[in-house]
Amino acid sequence: MRKNELIKEINRLKKEKRAVILAHNYQPEEIQEIADFVGDSLELSRQAAEVEADIIVFCGVHFMAETAKILAPQKKILLPDLRARCPMADMITGDDLRWMKGQHPGKKVVAYVNTTAEVKAETDVCCTSANAVKVVSSLPEAEIIFVPDRNLADYVSRNSGKKLQAWDGYCPIHEEIKPKHIERMKKKHPGAEVWAHPECRPDVLPLVDRILSTGQMIKEAPKSGAGEIIVATEVGILHRLRKENPDKKFYPAREKAICKNMKRINLKKVYRALLLERPEVIVEAGLADRAREAINQMVRLA
Ligand code: 13P
Ligand code: SF4
């Protein structure tokens, strides 16, 4: 099928099956263009819970689809390619976290939403990149377990004054954005501001002007006085930034910052998922209940 026909069929099936398409800000352009809603992890979780639909085609990575299922257990959640997983989320298992809790008895656990349902079920409160500092700051404890992102933990610790026992996980895409890339781009575009995602390395963050989640980047771009912005995160975000701010220039800090798991989703797979109503993401009910408690606690605190 040609691209136009695929899009037509996707729209027809969406109507017929009361389905909506949610897409993360890092998704390929063709997916962002057909999505009903594009956003960051937090915004997509909210949409999944609130949107009126029988089926959600989740265009993102597995932990995001799982979070959608946890928050909307009555909806059918489809992930067009089950291999689209987040390597950082897979750096810690439920067993790992149980072991870590044993090493720090009595300590509260904050888990980045980039974790499996099994890890969330062992967690007191979740956070996203948009609210991590707020969530950690709102806890009365001075020392907290934080998983799985060591870079986000470092950033949150500096901004909350809390001591965090961090798991040694990281996002391979953000980890590869090095100070030399920022310095090179600053030299090339001396008038530009530099924005970075908090998953970036601790030696990169001091070199940038603003530290923002992907959703915050989208919201702040139209308000910013800067005409040129260097963006240190996955390059998929540039599509929306450029489309919604045609008067501004956006440059990737590193052109090769591409999350290949995010890019596993394409129009053909979305069409097949809608047609066959699979692959479906299922979360065992008991696990989902425990994981939901940690997500709801985030919503209460942030
Ligand atoms: P956001 O919550 O900022 O969209 O980040 C999700 C993610 O996977 C970043 O790599
Ligand atoms: Fe995971 Fe990094 Fe890809 Fe985000 S960009 S989904 S954190 S691997």
CSV table of N, CA and C and ligand atoms in Angstrom, one decimal, residues 24 26 41 60-61 63-64 85-89 112 114 149 170-174 197 199 233-234 258-262, ligand 2:
chain,number,residue,atom,x,y,z
A,24,HIS,N,4.8,9.6,21.1
A,24,HIS,CA,5.8,10.4,21.9
A,24,HIS,C,6.5,11.4,20.9
A,26,TYR,N,9.5,11.8,20.3
A,26,TYR,CA,10.6,11.3,19.5
A,26,TYR,C,10.2,10.4,18.4
A,41,SER,N,6.3,11.9,28.2
A,41,SER,CA,5.8,10.7,29.0
A,41,SER,C,4.6,11.0,29.9
A,60,GLY,N,5.4,4.6,20.8
A,60,GLY,CA,6.4,5.0,21.7
A,60,GLY,C,7.2,3.7,22.0
A,61,VAL,N,7.7,3.6,23.3
A,61,VAL,CA,8.4,2.4,23.7
A,61,VAL,C,7.6,1.7,24.7
A,63,PHE,N,7.6,0.7,27.9
A,63,PHE,CA,7.2,1.1,29.2
A,63,PHE,C,6.1,2.1,29.2
A,64,MET,N,6.1,2.9,28.1
A,64,MET,CA,5.0,3.9,28.0
A,64,MET,C,3.7,3.3,27.7
A,85,ARG,N,11.6,-1.2,22.8
A,85,ARG,CA,11.8,-1.1,24.3
A,85,ARG,C,12.8,0.0,24.6
A,86,CYS,N,12.8,0.5,25.8
A,86,CYS,CA,13.8,1.5,26.3
A,86,CYS,C,14.9,0.8,27.0
A,87,PRO,N,16.1,0.8,26.4
A,87,PRO,CA,17.3,0.1,27.0
A,87,PRO,C,17.5,0.6,28.5
A,88,MET,N,17.2,1.9,28.8
A,88,MET,CA,17.4,2.3,30.2
A,88,MET,C,16.4,1.6,31.1
A,89,ALA,N,15.2,1.5,30.7
A,89,ALA,CA,14.2,0.9,31.5
A,89,ALA,C,14.6,-0.6,31.8
A,112,TYR,N,11.9,6.6,38.1
A,112,TYR,CA,11.6,7.3,36.8
A,112,TYR,C,10.6,6.5,36.1
A,114,ASN,N,10.5,5.7,33.2
A,114,ASN,CA,11.2,4.8,32.3
A,114,ASN,C,11.6,3.6,33.0
A,149,ASP,N,17.9,6.0,36.4
A,149,ASP,CA,18.8,6.9,35.7
A,149,ASP,C,19.8,7.7,36.6
A,170,TYR,N,21.4,4.4,32.6
A,170,TYR,CA,21.5,5.6,31.8
A,170,TYR,C,20.8,5.4,30.4
A,171,CYS,N,20.5,6.5,29.8
A,171,CYS,CA,20.0,6.4,28.4
A,171,CYS,C,21.2,6.4,27.5
A,172,PRO,N,21.3,5.4,26.7
A,172,PRO,CA,22.5,5.3,25.8
A,172,PRO,C,22.5,6.5,24.7
A,173,ILE,N,21.3,7.0,24.4
A,173,ILE,CA,21.3,8.1,23.4
A,173,ILE,C,21.8,9.4,24.1
A,174,HIS,N,21.3,9.7,25.2
A,174,HIS,CA,21.7,11.0,25.9
A,174,HIS,C,23.1,10.9,26.4
A,197,HIS,N,17.9,17.9,27.8
A,197,HIS,CA,17.1,17.0,28.6
A,197,HIS,C,17.8,16.6,29.8
A,199,GLU,N,18.2,13.8,31.1
A,199,GLU,CA,18.9,12.5,31.0
A,199,GLU,C,20.4,12.7,30.5
A,233,THR,N,19.0,16.5,22.9
A,233,THR,CA,18.1,15.4,23.2
A,233,THR,C,18.0,14.6,21.9
A,234,GLU,N,17.1,13.6,21.9
A,234,GLU,CA,16.8,12.8,20.7
A,234,GLU,C,16.3,13.7,19.6
A,258,ILE,N,19.8,9.4,18.0
A,258,ILE,CA,18.6,8.8,17.5
A,258,ILE,C,18.3,7.5,18.3
A,259,CYS,N,17.1,7.5,18.8
A,259,CYS,CA,16.7,6.3,19.6
A,259,CYS,C,16.1,5.3,18.6
A,260,LYS,N,16.8,4.3,18.3
A,260,LYS,CA,16.3,3.4,17.3
A,260,LYS,C,15.1,2.6,17.7
A,261,ASN,N,14.9,2.5,19.0
A,261,ASN,CA,13.7,1.8,19.5
A,261,ASN,C,12.4,2.6,19.2
A,262,MET,N,12.6,4.0,19.4
A,262,MET,CA,11.4,4.9,19.1
A,262,MET,C,11.1,4.8,17.6
B,2,SF4,FE1,14.9,5.1,26.5
B,2,SF4,FE2,16.7,6.9,25.8
B,2,SF4,FE3,15.1,5.9,23.9
B,2,SF4,FE4,14.2,7.6,25.8
B,2,SF4,S1,15.7,8.1,24.2
B,2,SF4,S2,13.2,5.7,25.1
B,2,SF4,S3,15.4,7.0,27.6
B,2,SF4,S4,16.6,4.8,25.1
